[in-house]
Short mmCIF file of C-alpha atoms in Angstrom, two decimals:
data_model
loop_
_atom_site.label_atom_id
_atom_site.label_comp_id
_atom_site.label_asym_id
_atom_site.label_seq_id
_atom_site.Cartn_x
_atom_site.Cartn_y
_atom_site.Cartn_z
CA MET Z 1 -7.16 75.83 -82.28
CA ASP Z 2 -8.40 78.05 -79.45
CA SER Z 3 -11.69 77.02 -77.80
CA SER Z 4 -13.22 80.46 -78.47
CA VAL Z 5 -12.37 80.13 -82.16
CA ILE Z 6 -13.99 76.68 -82.27
CA LYS Z 7 -17.06 78.12 -80.57
CA GLY Z 8 -17.15 80.95 -83.12
CA HIS Z 9 -17.02 78.54 -86.06
CA ALA Z 10 -19.73 76.36 -84.50
CA ALA Z 11 -21.98 79.41 -83.98
CA MET Z 12 -21.60 80.60 -87.59
CA ALA Z 13 -22.06 77.08 -88.98
CA ALA Z 14 -25.35 76.74 -87.08
CA ALA Z 15 -26.49 80.19 -88.25
CA ALA Z 16 -25.57 79.40 -91.87
CA LEU Z 17 -27.54 76.16 -91.64
CA MET Z 18 -30.68 78.00 -90.52
CA TRP Z 19 -30.19 80.85 -93.00
CA GLY Z 20 -29.85 78.29 -95.80
CA PHE Z 21 -33.51 77.33 -95.42
CA MET Z 22 -34.77 80.93 -95.23
CA PRO Z 23 -35.00 81.95 -98.94
CA PRO Z 24 -37.37 79.15 -100.02
CA ILE Z 25 -39.41 79.41 -96.81
CA SER Z 26 -39.74 83.20 -97.16
CA LYS Z 27 -40.82 82.76 -100.78
CA LEU Z 28 -43.47 80.28 -99.59
CA VAL Z 29 -44.80 82.78 -97.05
CA VAL Z 30 -45.14 85.75 -99.43
CA GLN Z 31 -46.33 83.90 -102.54
CA GLY Z 32 -49.87 83.58 -101.17
CA GLY Z 33 -50.38 87.34 -101.24
CA GLU Z 34 -51.71 87.77 -97.69
CA VAL Z 35 -48.26 88.60 -96.30
CA SER Z 36 -46.07 91.05 -98.20
CA SER Z 37 -42.29 91.14 -98.15
CA LEU Z 38 -42.29 94.35 -96.09
CA SER Z 39 -44.73 92.83 -93.61
CA LEU Z 40 -42.53 89.77 -93.21
CA ALA Z 41 -39.48 91.98 -92.63
CA ALA Z 42 -41.39 93.96 -89.98
CA MET Z 43 -42.51 90.74 -88.30
CA ARG Z 44 -38.92 89.52 -88.25
CA ILE Z 45 -37.75 92.66 -86.46
CA GLY Z 46 -40.71 93.06 -84.11
CA GLY Z 47 -40.90 89.37 -83.20
CA ALA Z 48 -37.17 89.07 -82.56
CA CYS Z 49 -37.23 92.28 -80.48
CA ALA Z 50 -39.92 90.81 -78.21
CA LEU Z 51 -38.01 87.52 -77.88
CA PHE Z 52 -34.71 89.23 -77.02
CA TRP Z 53 -36.29 91.42 -74.32
CA LEU Z 54 -38.13 88.39 -72.92
CA LEU Z 55 -34.86 86.45 -72.80
CA SER Z 56 -33.11 89.38 -71.08
CA LEU Z 57 -35.46 88.95 -68.08
CA PHE Z 58 -33.78 85.60 -67.36
CA THR Z 59 -30.17 86.76 -67.83
CA LYS Z 60 -27.86 88.98 -65.82
CA ARG Z 61 -28.67 92.65 -66.26
CA GLU Z 62 -25.92 94.60 -68.00
CA ARG Z 63 -25.62 98.38 -68.02
CA VAL Z 64 -24.97 100.01 -71.38
CA ARG Z 65 -22.95 103.22 -71.46
CA ARG Z 66 -24.89 106.21 -72.74
CA GLU Z 67 -22.28 107.03 -75.40
CA ASP Z 68 -22.59 103.49 -76.79
CA LEU Z 69 -26.33 103.81 -77.40
CA LYS Z 70 -25.82 105.95 -80.50
CA TRP Z 71 -23.41 103.35 -81.90
CA LEU Z 72 -25.91 100.60 -81.14
CA PHE Z 73 -28.49 102.63 -83.08
CA LEU Z 74 -26.18 102.83 -86.11
CA ALA Z 75 -25.37 99.13 -85.76
CA ALA Z 76 -29.10 98.40 -85.73
CA LEU Z 77 -29.56 100.37 -88.94
CA CYS Z 78 -26.76 98.54 -90.76
CA GLY Z 79 -27.08 95.05 -89.28
CA VAL Z 80 -30.86 94.79 -88.89
CA VAL Z 81 -33.04 97.43 -90.57
CA LEU Z 82 -31.24 97.85 -93.88
CA ASN Z 83 -29.92 94.29 -94.03
CA GLN Z 84 -33.17 92.50 -93.22
CA GLY Z 85 -35.49 94.99 -94.86
CA MET Z 86 -33.68 95.18 -98.18
CA PHE Z 87 -32.94 91.44 -98.36
CA THR Z 88 -36.53 90.43 -97.51
CA CYS Z 89 -37.96 92.93 -100.00
CA GLY Z 90 -35.41 91.82 -102.59
CA MET Z 91 -36.40 88.18 -102.17
CA GLY Z 92 -40.01 89.18 -102.74
CA LEU Z 93 -39.10 90.78 -106.08
CA THR Z 94 -36.50 88.34 -107.38
CA SER Z 95 -35.90 84.60 -107.37
CA PRO Z 96 -34.26 82.66 -104.49
CA ALA Z 97 -31.44 81.83 -106.92
CA ASP Z 98 -30.69 85.49 -107.62
CA ALA Z 99 -30.85 86.27 -103.89
CA ALA Z 100 -28.28 83.54 -103.28
CA ILE Z 101 -26.05 84.94 -106.04
CA MET Z 102 -26.12 88.41 -104.47
CA ALA Z 103 -25.16 86.88 -101.11
CA THR Z 104 -21.83 85.79 -102.62
CA THR Z 105 -20.66 89.42 -102.74
CA ALA Z 106 -20.62 89.91 -98.96
CA PRO Z 107 -17.22 88.24 -98.25
CA ILE Z 108 -15.57 90.19 -101.08
CA VAL Z 109 -16.93 93.52 -99.83
CA THR Z 110 -16.03 92.61 -96.23
CA MET Z 111 -12.46 91.71 -97.21
CA ILE Z 112 -11.99 95.10 -98.93
CA MET Z 113 -13.49 97.01 -95.97
CA SER Z 114 -11.41 95.03 -93.45
CA ALA Z 115 -8.22 95.77 -95.37
CA MET Z 116 -9.02 99.50 -95.46
CA TYR Z 117 -10.36 99.99 -91.91
CA LEU Z 118 -9.02 97.13 -89.74
CA LYS Z 119 -5.74 96.82 -91.69
CA GLU Z 120 -6.44 93.12 -92.15
CA ARG Z 121 -3.92 91.48 -94.46
CA VAL Z 122 -5.21 90.50 -97.90
CA THR Z 123 -3.16 87.41 -98.66
CA GLY Z 124 -3.14 85.42 -101.87
CA ARG Z 125 -4.56 82.43 -100.02
CA LYS Z 126 -7.49 84.48 -98.74
CA VAL Z 127 -8.27 85.91 -102.19
CA ALA Z 128 -8.02 82.43 -103.74
CA GLY Z 129 -10.36 81.02 -101.11
CA ILE Z 130 -12.99 83.72 -101.62
CA MET Z 131 -12.82 83.38 -105.40
CA SER Z 132 -13.08 79.58 -105.18
CA SER Z 133 -16.13 79.72 -102.93
CA ALA Z 134 -17.76 82.44 -105.03
CA ALA Z 135 -17.23 80.37 -108.19
CA GLY Z 136 -18.71 77.32 -106.48
CA ALA Z 137 -21.75 79.24 -105.25
CA LEU Z 138 -22.38 80.71 -108.70
CA LEU Z 139 -21.98 77.29 -110.33
CA LEU Z 140 -24.36 75.79 -107.80
CA VAL Z 141 -27.06 78.40 -108.40
CA LEU Z 142 -26.66 78.88 -112.14
CA GLY Z 143 -26.49 75.12 -112.73
CA SER Z 144 -30.15 74.85 -111.81
CA ALA Z 145 -32.59 74.92 -114.69
CA GLN Z 146 -34.74 77.45 -112.86
CA ALA Z 147 -31.88 79.83 -112.03
CA SER Z 148 -32.80 83.47 -112.55
CA SER Z 149 -36.03 82.49 -114.29
CA SER Z 150 -38.07 84.90 -112.17
CA GLY Z 151 -35.41 87.44 -111.31
CA ASN Z 152 -35.94 91.17 -111.14
CA MET Z 153 -33.29 93.88 -111.42
CA TRP Z 154 -34.60 95.93 -108.48
CA GLY Z 155 -34.84 92.82 -106.35
CA ASP Z 156 -31.25 91.92 -107.22
CA LEU Z 157 -30.04 95.44 -106.37
CA LEU Z 158 -31.84 95.36 -103.00
CA CYS Z 159 -30.24 92.01 -102.15
CA LEU Z 160 -26.83 93.40 -103.15
CA ALA Z 161 -27.32 96.52 -101.02
CA SER Z 162 -28.26 94.35 -98.05
CA GLN Z 163 -24.93 92.50 -98.34
CA VAL Z 164 -22.99 95.78 -98.40
CA SER Z 165 -24.90 96.89 -95.30
CA VAL Z 166 -24.11 93.74 -93.32
CA SER Z 167 -20.45 93.91 -94.40
CA PHE Z 168 -20.32 97.45 -93.00
CA TYR Z 169 -21.79 96.10 -89.74
CA PHE Z 170 -19.28 93.24 -89.46
CA VAL Z 171 -16.27 95.51 -89.98
CA PHE Z 172 -17.04 98.83 -88.31
CA PHE Z 173 -18.82 97.56 -85.16
CA LYS Z 174 -16.47 94.72 -84.19
CA GLY Z 175 -15.12 96.70 -81.22
CA LEU Z 176 -18.59 97.54 -79.92
CA ILE Z 177 -19.71 93.90 -80.13
CA SER Z 178 -16.89 92.74 -77.85
CA ARG Z 179 -18.02 95.00 -74.97
CA TYR Z 180 -21.41 93.47 -74.19
CA SER Z 181 -23.11 90.09 -74.06
CA PRO Z 182 -25.06 88.89 -77.13
CA VAL Z 183 -28.42 89.30 -75.36
CA THR Z 184 -27.68 92.89 -74.30
CA LEU Z 185 -26.44 93.81 -77.75
CA MET Z 186 -29.38 92.34 -79.60
CA LYS Z 187 -32.14 93.54 -77.30
CA TRP Z 188 -31.01 97.15 -77.81
CA MET Z 189 -30.27 96.77 -81.51
CA PHE Z 190 -33.66 95.20 -82.21
CA LEU Z 191 -35.42 97.78 -80.03
CA PHE Z 192 -33.92 100.56 -82.15
CA ALA Z 193 -34.68 98.60 -85.32
CA ALA Z 194 -38.31 98.02 -84.28
CA SER Z 195 -38.78 101.71 -83.44
CA CYS Z 196 -37.65 102.57 -86.99
CA SER Z 197 -39.50 99.90 -88.97
CA LEU Z 198 -42.72 99.06 -87.13
CA PRO Z 199 -44.54 102.46 -87.07
CA PRO Z 200 -44.65 102.80 -90.90
CA MET Z 201 -45.83 99.17 -91.18
CA ALA Z 202 -48.45 99.24 -88.40
CA GLY Z 203 -51.40 99.61 -90.76
CA GLU Z 204 -50.25 96.86 -93.12
CA LEU Z 205 -49.52 94.48 -90.24
CA ALA Z 206 -52.98 95.12 -88.76
CA SER Z 207 -54.63 94.27 -92.09
CA ILE Z 208 -53.09 90.78 -92.34
CA PRO Z 209 -55.80 88.12 -91.86
CA PHE Z 210 -53.82 85.89 -89.48
CA GLY Z 211 -56.90 83.77 -88.79
CA ARG Z 212 -57.15 82.75 -92.45
CA LEU Z 213 -53.47 81.95 -92.93
CA GLY Z 214 -52.64 78.30 -93.45
CA TRP Z 215 -50.45 76.30 -91.10
CA GLU Z 216 -47.66 76.23 -93.65
CA CYS Z 217 -47.61 80.02 -93.84
CA LEU Z 218 -47.76 80.44 -90.06
CA GLY Z 219 -45.03 77.85 -89.62
CA GLY Z 220 -42.90 79.68 -92.19
CA ILE Z 221 -43.36 82.98 -90.33
CA GLY Z 222 -42.43 81.25 -87.07
CA TYR Z 223 -39.28 79.81 -88.63
CA VAL Z 224 -38.21 83.15 -90.16
CA VAL Z 225 -38.78 85.03 -86.87
CA GLY Z 226 -37.67 82.40 -84.35
CA CYS Z 227 -34.84 80.53 -86.07
CA ALA Z 228 -33.56 82.64 -88.98
CA THR Z 229 -33.68 85.86 -86.94
CA PHE Z 230 -33.77 85.36 -83.16
CA VAL Z 231 -31.46 82.35 -82.87
CA CYS Z 232 -29.12 83.40 -85.70
CA TYR Z 233 -28.64 86.93 -84.39
CA LEU Z 234 -27.99 85.47 -80.93
CA LEU Z 235 -25.19 83.34 -82.42
CA MET Z 236 -23.62 86.09 -84.56
CA PRO Z 237 -21.92 88.08 -81.73
CA VAL Z 238 -20.37 84.85 -80.43
CA ALA Z 239 -18.71 84.35 -83.81
CA GLN Z 240 -17.82 88.02 -84.33
CA ARG Z 241 -15.83 88.12 -81.08
CA ALA Z 242 -13.63 85.17 -82.02
CA LEU Z 243 -13.36 85.40 -85.81
CA LYS Z 244 -12.26 88.03 -88.31
CA PRO Z 245 -15.03 89.75 -90.32
CA THR Z 246 -13.95 88.09 -93.56
CA VAL Z 247 -14.10 84.63 -91.96
CA VAL Z 248 -17.57 85.33 -90.56
CA CYS Z 249 -18.84 86.38 -93.99
CA MET Z 250 -17.37 83.27 -95.64
CA TYR Z 251 -20.20 81.26 -94.10
CA ASN Z 252 -22.53 82.99 -96.58
CA TYR Z 253 -21.23 80.48 -99.12
CA VAL Z 254 -22.59 77.59 -97.06
CA GLN Z 255 -26.18 78.79 -97.48
CA PRO Z 256 -26.61 77.81 -101.18
CA VAL Z 257 -25.21 74.38 -100.32
CA ILE Z 258 -27.80 73.91 -97.56
CA ALA Z 259 -30.62 75.09 -99.85
CA THR Z 260 -29.50 72.69 -102.61
CA LEU Z 261 -29.15 69.69 -100.28
CA ALA Z 262 -32.58 70.44 -98.82
CA GLY Z 263 -34.05 70.51 -102.34
CA VAL Z 264 -32.43 67.16 -103.13
CA ALA Z 265 -33.69 65.64 -99.85
CA TRP Z 266 -37.23 66.87 -100.54
CA GLY Z 267 -37.12 65.50 -104.09
CA LEU Z 268 -37.38 68.94 -105.67
CA GLU Z 269 -34.15 68.64 -107.68
CA SER Z 270 -31.42 66.17 -108.56
CA PHE Z 271 -27.76 66.14 -107.56
CA GLY Z 272 -25.64 66.36 -110.72
CA TRP Z 273 -21.90 66.41 -111.25
CA TRP Z 274 -21.80 70.23 -111.43
CA LYS Z 275 -23.35 70.43 -107.96
CA ALA Z 276 -20.74 68.08 -106.54
CA ALA Z 277 -18.01 70.22 -108.13
CA ALA Z 278 -19.64 73.40 -106.79
CA VAL Z 279 -19.83 72.03 -103.25
CA ALA Z 280 -16.15 70.98 -103.46
CA LEU Z 281 -15.16 74.49 -104.64
CA ILE Z 282 -17.15 76.16 -101.87
CA PHE Z 283 -15.76 74.11 -99.02
CA SER Z 284 -12.19 74.19 -100.33
CA GLY Z 285 -12.41 77.98 -100.54
CA VAL Z 286 -13.89 78.26 -97.04
CA SER Z 287 -11.13 76.03 -95.64
CA LEU Z 288 -8.46 78.24 -97.24
CA VAL Z 289 -9.82 81.37 -95.56
CA VAL Z 290 -10.77 79.79 -92.24
CA GLN Z 291 -7.54 77.91 -91.54
CA ASN Z 292 -4.99 79.72 -89.44
CA ARG Z 293 -1.41 79.88 -90.59
CA ALA Z 294 0.59 76.98 -89.29
CA ARG Z 295 2.82 78.05 -86.44
CA ARG Z 296 6.55 77.56 -86.78
CA PRO Z 297 8.08 74.87 -84.56
CA ALA Z 298 9.53 76.04 -81.26
CA ALA Z 299 13.06 75.07 -82.35
CA VAL Z 300 12.76 77.22 -85.49
CA VAL Z 301 11.43 80.14 -83.45
CA SER Z 302 14.28 79.69 -80.93
CA TRP Z 303 17.01 79.64 -83.60
CA ALA Z 304 15.38 82.60 -85.38
CA GLY Z 305 15.45 84.53 -82.11
CA ARG Z 306 19.08 83.68 -81.49
CA LEU Z 307 20.09 84.74 -84.99
CA GLY Z 308 18.16 87.98 -84.56
CA ASN Z 309 19.86 88.71 -81.22
CA MET Z 310 23.26 87.90 -82.75
CA GLY Z 311 22.61 90.29 -85.64
CA ARG Z 312 21.56 93.09 -83.27
CA SER Z 313 24.69 92.54 -81.12
CA MET Z 314 26.96 92.70 -84.16
CA ARG Z 315 25.24 95.87 -85.34
CA LEU Z 316 25.71 97.55 -81.93
CA LEU Z 317 29.39 96.49 -81.87
CA TYR Z 318 29.86 97.92 -85.36
CA LEU Z 319 28.25 101.25 -84.37
CA ARG Z 320 30.44 101.54 -81.29
CA ARG Z 321 33.60 100.88 -83.32
CA MET Z 322 32.58 103.52 -85.83
CA ARG Z 323 32.00 106.10 -83.07
CA SER Z 324 35.44 105.37 -81.66
CA LEU Z 325 37.05 105.76 -85.06
CA ARG Z 326 35.23 109.09 -85.60
CA ARG Z 327 36.48 110.42 -82.26
CA VAL Z 328 40.07 109.40 -83.13
CA ALA Z 329 39.76 111.03 -86.56
CA ARG Z 330 38.44 114.29 -85.05
CA GLY Z 331 41.37 114.34 -82.60
CA LEU Z 332 43.95 113.88 -85.35
CA TRP Z 333 42.27 116.54 -87.51
CA SER Z 334 42.26 119.10 -84.68
CA ARG Z 335 46.01 118.68 -84.25
#
């Protein structure tokens, strides 16, 4: 496997690990009432914007073409504003289990978009892998006794819309992402995102009593902004350059596994047989989509090439013979 592909898988695996802890931590932050879902989404965007521009001071400066700025603005809307805003608000209205269920739709939507726009092949193996992982994720979430106990239809729809938005970002902006470094991309995307989302939320952010927030809440905000946003969005372009959009989205199925294993480690839930089966389904499906097709041996390729050349030579010889026969027939007919 190519080193860039390995790096892409490592980047997405690390991002999926951090995103797996985000739903329960975000729920912990907003359940106190001092911080709303919209405020948390605004803090994610504003905090990550500041971190990306601070990081850019220590990296090589890269000039962005003027015509690419409008595409970066659209990418910011799809990949940051709509994705983060709708998913964070959706998690505030629904249960973490329902939010995880909605996340399973992203690879399916991405596969359909990639087939239509990027002409990516939809193979039976890829469909089987996505369906296997989706079934495992649903089994993992619905197997819990608390699944969907506090769900809300509008929250579920917002989470679903956020997945469609990020699928659109993965597919339609793949070419733009390959032109610039991750820091340059994200500092501009989050600047545009902050300019759209922070002004309407300025009053609500100013009214948050940060001095009275507990350490658990402040730590949760720090994790959501620093790890689940800044670090993860820094890793995403690395993966998007090396991997196909459908493969990148397949890592969404790892997040429910991480959340479940964390709950088991913290003693919040038990690990039953259905969870073991769900984890097996998820990882078998991911492996089906992620694995590259095995290359044919060199000898097979060589013989296939020789046979192809032989067939082309015979076809050319046949065409030449037929032209000669036509010329002879025309000559006889003219006489």
